PDB file of C-alpha atoms in Angstrom:
ATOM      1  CA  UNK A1028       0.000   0.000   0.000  1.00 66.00           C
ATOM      2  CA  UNK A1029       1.596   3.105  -1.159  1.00 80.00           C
ATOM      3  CA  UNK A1030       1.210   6.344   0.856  1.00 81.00           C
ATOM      4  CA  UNK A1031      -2.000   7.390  -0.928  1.00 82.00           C
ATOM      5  CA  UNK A1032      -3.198   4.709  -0.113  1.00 76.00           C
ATOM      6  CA  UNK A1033      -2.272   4.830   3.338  1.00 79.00           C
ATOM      7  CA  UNK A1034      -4.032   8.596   3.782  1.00 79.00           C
ATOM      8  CA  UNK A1035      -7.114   7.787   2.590  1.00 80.00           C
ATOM      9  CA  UNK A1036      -7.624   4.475   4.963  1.00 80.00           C
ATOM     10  CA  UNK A1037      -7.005   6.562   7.850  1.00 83.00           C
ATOM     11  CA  UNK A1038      -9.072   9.268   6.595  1.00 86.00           C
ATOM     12  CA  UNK A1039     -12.084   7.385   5.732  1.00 85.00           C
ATOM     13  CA  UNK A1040     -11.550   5.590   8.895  1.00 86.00           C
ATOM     14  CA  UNK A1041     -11.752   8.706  10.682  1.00 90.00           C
ATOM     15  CA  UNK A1042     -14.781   9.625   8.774  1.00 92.00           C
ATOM     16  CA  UNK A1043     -16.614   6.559   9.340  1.00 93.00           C
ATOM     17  CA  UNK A1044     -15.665   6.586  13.217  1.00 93.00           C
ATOM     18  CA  UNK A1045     -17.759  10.099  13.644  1.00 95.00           C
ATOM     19  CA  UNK A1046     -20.427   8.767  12.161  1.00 96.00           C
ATOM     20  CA  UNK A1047     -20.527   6.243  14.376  1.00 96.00           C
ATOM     21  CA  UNK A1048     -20.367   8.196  17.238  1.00 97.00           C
ATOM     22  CA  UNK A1049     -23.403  10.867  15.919  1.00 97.00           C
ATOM     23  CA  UNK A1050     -25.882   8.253  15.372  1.00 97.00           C
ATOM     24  CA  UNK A1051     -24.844   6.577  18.634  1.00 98.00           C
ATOM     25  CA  UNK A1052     -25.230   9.620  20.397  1.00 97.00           C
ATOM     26  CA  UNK A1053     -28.524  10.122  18.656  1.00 98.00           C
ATOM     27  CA  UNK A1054     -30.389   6.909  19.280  1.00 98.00           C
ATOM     28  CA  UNK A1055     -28.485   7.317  23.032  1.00 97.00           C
ATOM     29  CA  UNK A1056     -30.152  10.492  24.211  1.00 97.00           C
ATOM     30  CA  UNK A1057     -33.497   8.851  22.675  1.00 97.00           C
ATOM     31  CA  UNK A1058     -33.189   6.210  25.075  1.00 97.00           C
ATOM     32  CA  UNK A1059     -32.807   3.118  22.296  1.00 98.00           C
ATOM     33  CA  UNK A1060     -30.421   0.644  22.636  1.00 97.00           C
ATOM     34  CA  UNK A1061     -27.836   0.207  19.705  1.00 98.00           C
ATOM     35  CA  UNK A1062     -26.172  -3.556  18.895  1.00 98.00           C
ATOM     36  CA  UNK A1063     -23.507  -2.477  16.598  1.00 97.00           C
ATOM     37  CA  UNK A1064     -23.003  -5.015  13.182  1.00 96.00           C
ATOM     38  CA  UNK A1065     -20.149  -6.180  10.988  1.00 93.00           C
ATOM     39  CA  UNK A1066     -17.232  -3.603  10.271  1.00 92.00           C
ATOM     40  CA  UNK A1067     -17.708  -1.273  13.324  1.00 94.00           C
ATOM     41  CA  UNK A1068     -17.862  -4.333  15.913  1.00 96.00           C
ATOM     42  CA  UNK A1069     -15.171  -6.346  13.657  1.00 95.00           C
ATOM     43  CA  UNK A1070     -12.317  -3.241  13.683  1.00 93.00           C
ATOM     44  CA  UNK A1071     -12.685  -3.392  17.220  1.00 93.00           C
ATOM     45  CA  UNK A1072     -12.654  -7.261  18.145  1.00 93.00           C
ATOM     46  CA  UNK A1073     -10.898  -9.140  15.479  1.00 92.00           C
ATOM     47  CA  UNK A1074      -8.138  -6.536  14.528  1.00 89.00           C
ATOM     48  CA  UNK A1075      -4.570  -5.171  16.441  1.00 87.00           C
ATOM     49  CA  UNK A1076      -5.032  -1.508  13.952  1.00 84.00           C
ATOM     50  CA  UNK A1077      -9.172  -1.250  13.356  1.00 81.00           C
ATOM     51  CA  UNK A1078      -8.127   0.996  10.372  1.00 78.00           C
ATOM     52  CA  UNK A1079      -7.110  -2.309   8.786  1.00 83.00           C
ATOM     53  CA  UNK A1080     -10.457  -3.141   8.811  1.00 87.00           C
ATOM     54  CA  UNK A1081     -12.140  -1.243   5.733  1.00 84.00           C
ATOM     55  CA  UNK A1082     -15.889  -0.147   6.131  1.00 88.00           C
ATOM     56  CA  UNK A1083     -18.630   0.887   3.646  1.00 85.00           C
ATOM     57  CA  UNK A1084     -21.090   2.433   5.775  1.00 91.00           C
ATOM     58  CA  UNK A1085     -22.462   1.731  10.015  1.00 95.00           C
ATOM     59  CA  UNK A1086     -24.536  -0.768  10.665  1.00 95.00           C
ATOM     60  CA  UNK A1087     -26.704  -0.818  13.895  1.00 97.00           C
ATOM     61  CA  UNK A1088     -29.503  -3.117  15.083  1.00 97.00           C
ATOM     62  CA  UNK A1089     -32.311  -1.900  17.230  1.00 97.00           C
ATOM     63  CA  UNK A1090     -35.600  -3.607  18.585  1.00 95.00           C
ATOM     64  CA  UNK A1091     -38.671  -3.601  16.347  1.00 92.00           C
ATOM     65  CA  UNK A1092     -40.198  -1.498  19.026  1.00 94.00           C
ATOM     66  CA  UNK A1093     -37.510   1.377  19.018  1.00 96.00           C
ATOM     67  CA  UNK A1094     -37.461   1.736  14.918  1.00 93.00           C
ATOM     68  CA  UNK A1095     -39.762   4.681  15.108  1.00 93.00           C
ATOM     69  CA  UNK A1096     -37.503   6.393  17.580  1.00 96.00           C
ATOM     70  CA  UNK A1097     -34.479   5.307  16.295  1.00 96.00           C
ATOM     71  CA  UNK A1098     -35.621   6.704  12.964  1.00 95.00           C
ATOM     72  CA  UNK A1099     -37.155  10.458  14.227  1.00 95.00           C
ATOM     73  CA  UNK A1100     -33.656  10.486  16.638  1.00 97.00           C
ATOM     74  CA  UNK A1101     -31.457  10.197  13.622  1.00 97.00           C
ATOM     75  CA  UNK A1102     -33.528  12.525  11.487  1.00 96.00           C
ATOM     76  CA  UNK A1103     -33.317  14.906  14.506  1.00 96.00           C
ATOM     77  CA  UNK A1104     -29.347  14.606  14.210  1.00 96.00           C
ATOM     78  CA  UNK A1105     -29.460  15.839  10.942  1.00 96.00           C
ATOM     79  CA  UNK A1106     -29.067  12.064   9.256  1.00 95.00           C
ATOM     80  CA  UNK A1107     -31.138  12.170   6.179  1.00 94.00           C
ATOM     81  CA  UNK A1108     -33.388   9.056   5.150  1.00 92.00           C
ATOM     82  CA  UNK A1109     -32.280   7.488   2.341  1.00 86.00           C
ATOM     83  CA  UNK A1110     -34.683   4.611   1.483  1.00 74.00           C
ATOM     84  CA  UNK A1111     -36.590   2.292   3.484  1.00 70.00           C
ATOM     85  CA  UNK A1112     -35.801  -1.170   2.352  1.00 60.00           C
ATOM     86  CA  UNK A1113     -38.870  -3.289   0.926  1.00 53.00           C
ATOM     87  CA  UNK A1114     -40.311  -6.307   3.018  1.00 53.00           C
ATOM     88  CA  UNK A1115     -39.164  -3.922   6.270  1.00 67.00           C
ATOM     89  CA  UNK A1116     -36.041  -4.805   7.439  1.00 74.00           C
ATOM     90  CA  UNK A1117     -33.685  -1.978   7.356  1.00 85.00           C
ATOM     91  CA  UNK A1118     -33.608   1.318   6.398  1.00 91.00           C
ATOM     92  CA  UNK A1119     -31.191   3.868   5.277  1.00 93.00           C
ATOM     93  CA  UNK A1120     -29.435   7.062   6.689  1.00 95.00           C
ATOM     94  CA  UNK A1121     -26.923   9.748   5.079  1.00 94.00           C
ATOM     95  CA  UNK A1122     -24.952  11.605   7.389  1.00 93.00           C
ATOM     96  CA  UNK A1123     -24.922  15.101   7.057  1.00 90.00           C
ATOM     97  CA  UNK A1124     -21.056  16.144   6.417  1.00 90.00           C
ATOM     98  CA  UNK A1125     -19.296  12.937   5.813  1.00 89.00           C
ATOM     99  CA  UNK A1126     -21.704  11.251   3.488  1.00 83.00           C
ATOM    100  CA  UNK A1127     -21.881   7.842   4.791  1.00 90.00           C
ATOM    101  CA  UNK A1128     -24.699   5.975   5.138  1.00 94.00           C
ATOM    102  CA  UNK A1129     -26.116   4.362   8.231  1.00 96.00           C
ATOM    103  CA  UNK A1130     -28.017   1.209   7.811  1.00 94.00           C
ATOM    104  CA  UNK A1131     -30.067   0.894  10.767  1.00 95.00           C
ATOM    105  CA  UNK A1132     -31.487  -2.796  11.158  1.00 94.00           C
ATOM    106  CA  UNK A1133     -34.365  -4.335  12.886  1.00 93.00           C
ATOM    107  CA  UNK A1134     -33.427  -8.039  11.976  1.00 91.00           C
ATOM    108  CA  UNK A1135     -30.568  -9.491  10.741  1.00 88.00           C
ATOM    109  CA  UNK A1136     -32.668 -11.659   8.063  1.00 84.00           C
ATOM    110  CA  UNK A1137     -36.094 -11.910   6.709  1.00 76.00           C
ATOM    111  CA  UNK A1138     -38.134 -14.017   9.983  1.00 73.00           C
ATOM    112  CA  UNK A1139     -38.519 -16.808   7.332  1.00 72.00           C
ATOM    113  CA  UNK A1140     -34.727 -17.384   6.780  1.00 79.00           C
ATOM    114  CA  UNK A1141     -33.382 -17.973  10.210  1.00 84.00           C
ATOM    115  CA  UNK A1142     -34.149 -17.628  13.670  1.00 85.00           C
ATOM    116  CA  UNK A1143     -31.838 -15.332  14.251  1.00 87.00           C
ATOM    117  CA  UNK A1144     -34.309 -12.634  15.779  1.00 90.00           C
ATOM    118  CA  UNK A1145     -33.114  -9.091  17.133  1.00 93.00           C
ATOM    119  CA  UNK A1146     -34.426 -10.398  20.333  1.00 94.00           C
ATOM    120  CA  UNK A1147     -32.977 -12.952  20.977  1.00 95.00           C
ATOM    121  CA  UNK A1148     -29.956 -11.299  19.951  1.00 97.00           C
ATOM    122  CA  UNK A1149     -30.340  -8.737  22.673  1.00 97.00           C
ATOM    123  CA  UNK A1150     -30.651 -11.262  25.180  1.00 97.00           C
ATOM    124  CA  UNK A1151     -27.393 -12.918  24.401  1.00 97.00           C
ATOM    125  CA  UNK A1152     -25.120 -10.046  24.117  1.00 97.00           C
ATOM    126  CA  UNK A1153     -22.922  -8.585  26.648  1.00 97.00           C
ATOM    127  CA  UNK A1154     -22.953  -4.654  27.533  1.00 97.00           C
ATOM    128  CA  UNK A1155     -20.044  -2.450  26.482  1.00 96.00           C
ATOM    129  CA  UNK A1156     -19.147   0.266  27.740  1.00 95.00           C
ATOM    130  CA  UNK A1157     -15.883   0.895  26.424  1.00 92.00           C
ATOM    131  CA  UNK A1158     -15.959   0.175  23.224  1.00 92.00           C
ATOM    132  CA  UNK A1159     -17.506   2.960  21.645  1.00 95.00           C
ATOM    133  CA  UNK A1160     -18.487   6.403  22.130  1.00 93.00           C
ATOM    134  CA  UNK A1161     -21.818   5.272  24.952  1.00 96.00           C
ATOM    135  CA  UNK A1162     -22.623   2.252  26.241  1.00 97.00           C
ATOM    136  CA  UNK A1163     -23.533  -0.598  23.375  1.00 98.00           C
ATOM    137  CA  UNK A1164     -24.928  -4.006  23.098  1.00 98.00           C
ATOM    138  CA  UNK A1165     -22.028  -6.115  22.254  1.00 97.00           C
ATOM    139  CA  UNK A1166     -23.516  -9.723  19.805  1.00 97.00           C
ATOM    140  CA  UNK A1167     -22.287 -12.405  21.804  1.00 97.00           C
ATOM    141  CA  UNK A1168     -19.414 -14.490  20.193  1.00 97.00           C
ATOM    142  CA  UNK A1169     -21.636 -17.402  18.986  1.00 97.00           C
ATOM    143  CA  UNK A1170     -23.821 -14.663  17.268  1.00 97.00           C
ATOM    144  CA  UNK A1171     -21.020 -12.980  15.632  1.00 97.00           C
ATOM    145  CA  UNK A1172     -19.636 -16.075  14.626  1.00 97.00           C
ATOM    146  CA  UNK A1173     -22.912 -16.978  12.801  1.00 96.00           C
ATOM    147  CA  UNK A1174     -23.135 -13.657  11.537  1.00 95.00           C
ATOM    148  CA  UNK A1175     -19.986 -13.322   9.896  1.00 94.00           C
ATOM    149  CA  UNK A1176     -20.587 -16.668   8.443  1.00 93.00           C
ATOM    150  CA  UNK A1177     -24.096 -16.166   7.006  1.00 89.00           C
ATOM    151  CA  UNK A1178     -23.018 -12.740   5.369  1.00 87.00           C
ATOM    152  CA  UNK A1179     -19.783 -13.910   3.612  1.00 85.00           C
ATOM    153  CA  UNK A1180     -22.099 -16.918   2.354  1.00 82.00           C
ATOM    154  CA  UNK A1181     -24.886 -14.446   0.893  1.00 78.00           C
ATOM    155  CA  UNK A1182     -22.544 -12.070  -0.134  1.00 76.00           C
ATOM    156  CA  UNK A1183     -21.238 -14.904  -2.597  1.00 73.00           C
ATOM    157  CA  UNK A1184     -24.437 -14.464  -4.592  1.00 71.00           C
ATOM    158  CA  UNK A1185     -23.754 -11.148  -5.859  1.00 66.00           C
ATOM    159  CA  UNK A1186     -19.640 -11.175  -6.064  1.00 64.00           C
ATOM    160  CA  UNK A1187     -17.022 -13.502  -7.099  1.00 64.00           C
ATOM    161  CA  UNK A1188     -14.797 -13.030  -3.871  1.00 69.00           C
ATOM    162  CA  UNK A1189     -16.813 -12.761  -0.673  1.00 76.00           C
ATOM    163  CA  UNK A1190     -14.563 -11.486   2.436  1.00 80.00           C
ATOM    164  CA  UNK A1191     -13.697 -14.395   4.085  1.00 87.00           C
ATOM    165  CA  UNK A1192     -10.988 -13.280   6.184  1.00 89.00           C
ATOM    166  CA  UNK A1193     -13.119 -11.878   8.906  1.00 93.00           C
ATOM    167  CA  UNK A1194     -14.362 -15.378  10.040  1.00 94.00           C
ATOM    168  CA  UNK A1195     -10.802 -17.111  11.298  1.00 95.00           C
ATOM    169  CA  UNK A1196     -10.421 -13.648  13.155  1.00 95.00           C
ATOM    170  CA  UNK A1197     -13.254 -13.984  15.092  1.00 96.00           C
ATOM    171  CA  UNK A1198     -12.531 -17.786  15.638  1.00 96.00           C
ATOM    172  CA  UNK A1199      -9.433 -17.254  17.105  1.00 95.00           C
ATOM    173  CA  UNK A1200      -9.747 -13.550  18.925  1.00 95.00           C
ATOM    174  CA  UNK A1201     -13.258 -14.809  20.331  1.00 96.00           C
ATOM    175  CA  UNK A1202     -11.865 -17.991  21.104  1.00 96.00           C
ATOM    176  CA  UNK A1203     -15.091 -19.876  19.367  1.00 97.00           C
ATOM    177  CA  UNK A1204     -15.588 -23.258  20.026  1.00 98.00           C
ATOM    178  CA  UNK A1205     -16.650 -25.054  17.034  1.00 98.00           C
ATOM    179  CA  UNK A1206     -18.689 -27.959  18.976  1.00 98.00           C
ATOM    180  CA  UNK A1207     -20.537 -24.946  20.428  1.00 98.00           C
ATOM    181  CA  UNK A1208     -20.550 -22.951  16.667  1.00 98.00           C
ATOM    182  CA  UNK A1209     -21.985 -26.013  15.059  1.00 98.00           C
ATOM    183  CA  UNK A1210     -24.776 -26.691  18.015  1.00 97.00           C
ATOM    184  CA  UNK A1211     -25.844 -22.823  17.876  1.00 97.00           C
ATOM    185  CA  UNK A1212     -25.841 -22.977  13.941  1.00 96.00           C
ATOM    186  CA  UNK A1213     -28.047 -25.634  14.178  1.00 93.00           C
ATOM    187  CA  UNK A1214     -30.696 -24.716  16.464  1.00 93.00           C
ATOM    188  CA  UNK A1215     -31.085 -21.163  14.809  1.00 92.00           C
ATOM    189  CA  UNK A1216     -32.429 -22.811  11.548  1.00 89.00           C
ATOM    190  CA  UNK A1217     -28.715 -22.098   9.837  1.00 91.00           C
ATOM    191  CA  UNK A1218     -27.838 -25.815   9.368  1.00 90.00           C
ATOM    192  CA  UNK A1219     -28.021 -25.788   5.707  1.00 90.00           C
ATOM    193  CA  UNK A1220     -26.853 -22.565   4.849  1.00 90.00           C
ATOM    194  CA  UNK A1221     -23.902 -22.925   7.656  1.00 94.00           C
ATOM    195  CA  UNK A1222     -22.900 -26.152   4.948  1.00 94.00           C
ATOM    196  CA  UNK A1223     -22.689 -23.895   2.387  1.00 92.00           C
ATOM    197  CA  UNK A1224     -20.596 -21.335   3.889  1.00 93.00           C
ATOM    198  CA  UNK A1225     -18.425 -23.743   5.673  1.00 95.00           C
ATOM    199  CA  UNK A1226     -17.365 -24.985   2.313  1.00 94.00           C
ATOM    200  CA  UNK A1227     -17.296 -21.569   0.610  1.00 91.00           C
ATOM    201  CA  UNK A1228     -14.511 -20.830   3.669  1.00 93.00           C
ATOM    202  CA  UNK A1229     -12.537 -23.718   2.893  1.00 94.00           C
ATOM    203  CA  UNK A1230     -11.778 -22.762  -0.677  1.00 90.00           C
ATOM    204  CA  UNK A1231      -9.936 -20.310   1.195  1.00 89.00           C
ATOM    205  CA  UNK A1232      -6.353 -20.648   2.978  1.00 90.00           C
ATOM    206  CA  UNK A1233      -6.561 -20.168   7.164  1.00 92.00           C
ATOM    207  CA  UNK A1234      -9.776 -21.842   7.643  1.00 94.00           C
ATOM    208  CA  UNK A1235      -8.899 -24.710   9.634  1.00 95.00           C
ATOM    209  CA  UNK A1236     -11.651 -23.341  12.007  1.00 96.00           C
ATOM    210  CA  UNK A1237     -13.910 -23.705   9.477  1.00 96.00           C
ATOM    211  CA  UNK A1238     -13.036 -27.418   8.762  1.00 97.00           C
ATOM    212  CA  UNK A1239     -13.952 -28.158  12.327  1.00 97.00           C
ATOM    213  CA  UNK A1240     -17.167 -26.327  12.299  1.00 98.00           C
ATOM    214  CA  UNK A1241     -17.922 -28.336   9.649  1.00 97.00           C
ATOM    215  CA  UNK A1242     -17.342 -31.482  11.219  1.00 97.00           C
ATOM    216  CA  UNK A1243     -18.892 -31.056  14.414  1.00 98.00           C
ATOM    217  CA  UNK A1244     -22.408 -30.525  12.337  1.00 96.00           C
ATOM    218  CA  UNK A1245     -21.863 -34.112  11.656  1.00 95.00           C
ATOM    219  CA  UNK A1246     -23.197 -35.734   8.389  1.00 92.00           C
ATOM    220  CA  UNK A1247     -26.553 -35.141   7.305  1.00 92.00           C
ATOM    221  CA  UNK A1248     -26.844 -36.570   3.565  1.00 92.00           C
ATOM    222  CA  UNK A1249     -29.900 -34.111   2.582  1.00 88.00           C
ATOM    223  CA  UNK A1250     -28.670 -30.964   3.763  1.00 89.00           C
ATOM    224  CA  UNK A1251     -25.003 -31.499   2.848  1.00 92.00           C
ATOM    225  CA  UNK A1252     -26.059 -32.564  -0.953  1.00 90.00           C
ATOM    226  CA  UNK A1253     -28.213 -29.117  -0.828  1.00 87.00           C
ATOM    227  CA  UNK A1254     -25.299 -27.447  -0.056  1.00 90.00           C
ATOM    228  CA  UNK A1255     -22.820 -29.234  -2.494  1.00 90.00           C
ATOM    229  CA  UNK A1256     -25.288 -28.306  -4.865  1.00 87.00           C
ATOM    230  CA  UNK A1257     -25.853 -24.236  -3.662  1.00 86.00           C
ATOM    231  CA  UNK A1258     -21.741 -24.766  -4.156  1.00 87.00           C
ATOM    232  CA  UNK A1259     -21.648 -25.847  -7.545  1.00 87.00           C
ATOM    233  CA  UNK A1260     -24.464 -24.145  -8.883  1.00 83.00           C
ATOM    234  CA  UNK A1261     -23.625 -20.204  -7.852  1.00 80.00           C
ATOM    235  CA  UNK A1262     -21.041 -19.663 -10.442  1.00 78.00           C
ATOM    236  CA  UNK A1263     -23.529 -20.717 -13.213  1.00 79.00           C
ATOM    237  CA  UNK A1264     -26.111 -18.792 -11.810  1.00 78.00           C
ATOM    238  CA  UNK A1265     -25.229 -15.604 -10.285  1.00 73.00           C
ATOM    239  CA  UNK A1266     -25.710 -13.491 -13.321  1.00 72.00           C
ATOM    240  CA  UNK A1267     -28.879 -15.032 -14.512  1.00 74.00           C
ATOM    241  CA  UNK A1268     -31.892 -12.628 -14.159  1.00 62.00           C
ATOM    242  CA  UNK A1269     -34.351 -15.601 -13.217  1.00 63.00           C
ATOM    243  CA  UNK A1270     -32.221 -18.262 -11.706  1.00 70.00           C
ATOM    244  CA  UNK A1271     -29.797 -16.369  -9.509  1.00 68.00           C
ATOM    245  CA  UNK A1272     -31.571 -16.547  -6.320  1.00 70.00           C
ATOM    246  CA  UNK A1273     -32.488 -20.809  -6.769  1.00 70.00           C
ATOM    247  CA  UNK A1274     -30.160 -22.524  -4.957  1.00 72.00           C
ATOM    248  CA  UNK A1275     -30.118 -19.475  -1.795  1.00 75.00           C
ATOM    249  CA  UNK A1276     -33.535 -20.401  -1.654  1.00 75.00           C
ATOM    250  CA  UNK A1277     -32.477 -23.759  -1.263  1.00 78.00           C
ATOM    251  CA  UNK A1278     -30.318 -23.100   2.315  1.00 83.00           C
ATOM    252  CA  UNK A1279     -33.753 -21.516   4.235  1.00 79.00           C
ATOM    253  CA  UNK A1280     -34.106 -22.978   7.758  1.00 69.00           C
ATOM    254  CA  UNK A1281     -37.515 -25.117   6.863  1.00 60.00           C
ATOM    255  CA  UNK A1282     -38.291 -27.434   4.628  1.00 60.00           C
ATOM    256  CA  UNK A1283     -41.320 -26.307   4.162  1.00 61.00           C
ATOM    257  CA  UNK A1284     -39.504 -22.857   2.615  1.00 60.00           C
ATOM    258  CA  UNK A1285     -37.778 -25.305   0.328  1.00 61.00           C
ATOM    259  CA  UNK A1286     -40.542 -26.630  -0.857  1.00 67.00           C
ATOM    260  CA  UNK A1287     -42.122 -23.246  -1.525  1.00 65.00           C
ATOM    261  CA  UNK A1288     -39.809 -21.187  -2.881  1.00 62.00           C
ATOM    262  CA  UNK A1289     -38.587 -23.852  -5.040  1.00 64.00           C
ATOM    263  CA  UNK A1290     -42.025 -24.247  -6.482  1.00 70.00           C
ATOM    264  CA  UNK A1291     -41.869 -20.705  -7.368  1.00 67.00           C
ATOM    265  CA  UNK A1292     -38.158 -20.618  -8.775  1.00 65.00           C
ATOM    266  CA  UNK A1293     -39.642 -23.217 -10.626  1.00 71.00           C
ATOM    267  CA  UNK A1294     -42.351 -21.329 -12.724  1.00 75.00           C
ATOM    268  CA  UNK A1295     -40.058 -18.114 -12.835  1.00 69.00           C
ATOM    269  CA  UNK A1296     -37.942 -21.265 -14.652  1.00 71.00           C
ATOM    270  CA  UNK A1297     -40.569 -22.428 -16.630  1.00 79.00           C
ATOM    271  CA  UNK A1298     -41.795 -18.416 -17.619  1.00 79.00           C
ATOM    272  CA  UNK A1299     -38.163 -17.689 -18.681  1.00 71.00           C
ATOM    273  CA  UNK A1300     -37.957 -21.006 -21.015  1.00 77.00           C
ATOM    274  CA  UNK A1301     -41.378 -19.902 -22.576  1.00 80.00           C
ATOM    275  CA  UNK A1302     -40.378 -16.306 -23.654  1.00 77.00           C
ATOM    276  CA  UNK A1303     -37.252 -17.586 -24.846  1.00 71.00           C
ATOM    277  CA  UNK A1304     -38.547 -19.859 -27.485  1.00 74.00           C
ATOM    278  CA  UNK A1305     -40.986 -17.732 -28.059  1.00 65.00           C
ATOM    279  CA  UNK A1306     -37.843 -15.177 -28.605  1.00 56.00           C
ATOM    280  CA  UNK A1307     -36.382 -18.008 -30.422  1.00 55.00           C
ATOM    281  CA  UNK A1308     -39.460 -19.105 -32.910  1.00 53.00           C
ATOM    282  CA  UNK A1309     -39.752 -17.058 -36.174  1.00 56.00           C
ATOM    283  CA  UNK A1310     -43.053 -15.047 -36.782  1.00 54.00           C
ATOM    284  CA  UNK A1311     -45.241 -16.813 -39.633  1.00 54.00           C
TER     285      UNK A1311
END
């Protein structure tokens, strides 16, 4: 990294840092508590310099209950909304004077991924009052774990080379257990999708932990074949307008969602293969 470089990692650390600590401020005088996500809790537990650690834009969870609040105390602070996300799971905040956004969260997934709730969330994590610039709900290591996992694993659908390197980090700095990874995996509904990502991590050098995740899920011939098959599939798929989304469908927590949305995927499928022979047949 030359010293260019170098300048502008520090400075849009800096910038990202103050708007942390506005909209924590904010959503602190207006009485809501604040669970940090991703970059902003990663810099600060899995890395010796958290400038190393490169972030887009702040993301925060809060409790369905506190997302009106959350939302006037931000555009109190002078945050300006940027677009309320469809199905109602996060929307979207500009800061003022740096002009980075703040994605303020409700849920981590749609309810009929996971069971990874906000709730449940709070009620595992740890309060920190170091950390950052007020008190904070810190995601308990199991969660982050998960978390980490599950978003390098979707993030695979829409680019070639997912960050990967955050989940060894927080194996080793958080000491994870991978018996205790694998049980927690499995009884939020992530067994599948865990497969998936597991093996997405391995393609990867460092990810012994990974490996031992893996194998303390044990066998399980349907879900890992759904998996191998989310695996081999992605490449072909990712750019296709219809078919993209098929084999994420496939990881959901119930079978009952596999059923469903592969039902659907199935006449988007069959629509797609219509127009294009249609496309394909010469008028008379």
């Amino acid at each position: 990294m030359n010293r260019r470089e170098q300048i502008a990692r520090v400075a849009h650390h800096a910038a990202t840092e103050a708007v942390l600590r506005d909209a924590l401020i904010a959503l602190r005088d207006a009485g809501v508590e604040v669970m940090p996500l991703k970059g902003v809790l990663l810099r600060r537990v899995a890395y010796d310099d958290p400038a190393e650690r490169t972030v887009g834009d702040i993301d925060l969870l809060v409790r369905g209950r506190d997302v009106r609040a959350a939302h006037e105390a931000l555009e109190a602070a002078g945050f300006a909304p940027m677009f309320l996300e469809f199905g109602e799971r996060q929307r979207c905040f500009r800061h003022p004077r740096h002009k980075v956004l703040v994605d303020l969260h409700w849920q981590l997934f749609y309810p009929d991924y996971f069971d990874l709730d906000a709730e449940g969330l709070f009620a595992r994590a740890t309060r920190d009052v170091a950390g950052f610039a007020t008190p904070v709900a810190r995601m308990c290591p199991l969660d982050l774990y998960a978390h980490v996992l599950l978003h390098a694993g979707f993030a695979s659908w829409s680019v070639e080379s997912p960050r990967l390197d955050d989940l060894p980090r927080v194996a080793e700095r958080l000491a994870v257990d991978p018996a205790a990874a694998a049980a927690h995996l499995r009884a939020h509904g992530m067994d599948r999708v865990a497969r998936y990502a597991l093996r997405l991590a391995l393609r990867s050098p460092g990810q012994g932990h990974a490996g031992r995740v893996l194998a303390a899920l044990g066998e399980d011939r349907r879900a890992d074949l759904v998996a191998a098959a989310a695996l081999a599939l992605m490449p072909r798929l990712r750019a296709h307008p219809y078919l993209a989304y098929a084999p994420r469908r496939m990881l959901y927590r119930s079978g009952e969602e596999v059923v469903a949305n592969a039902a659907i995927l199935s006449a988007r499928a069959a629509r797609w293969v219509v127009r294009r022979v249609g496309l394909a047949t010469p008028p008379r």
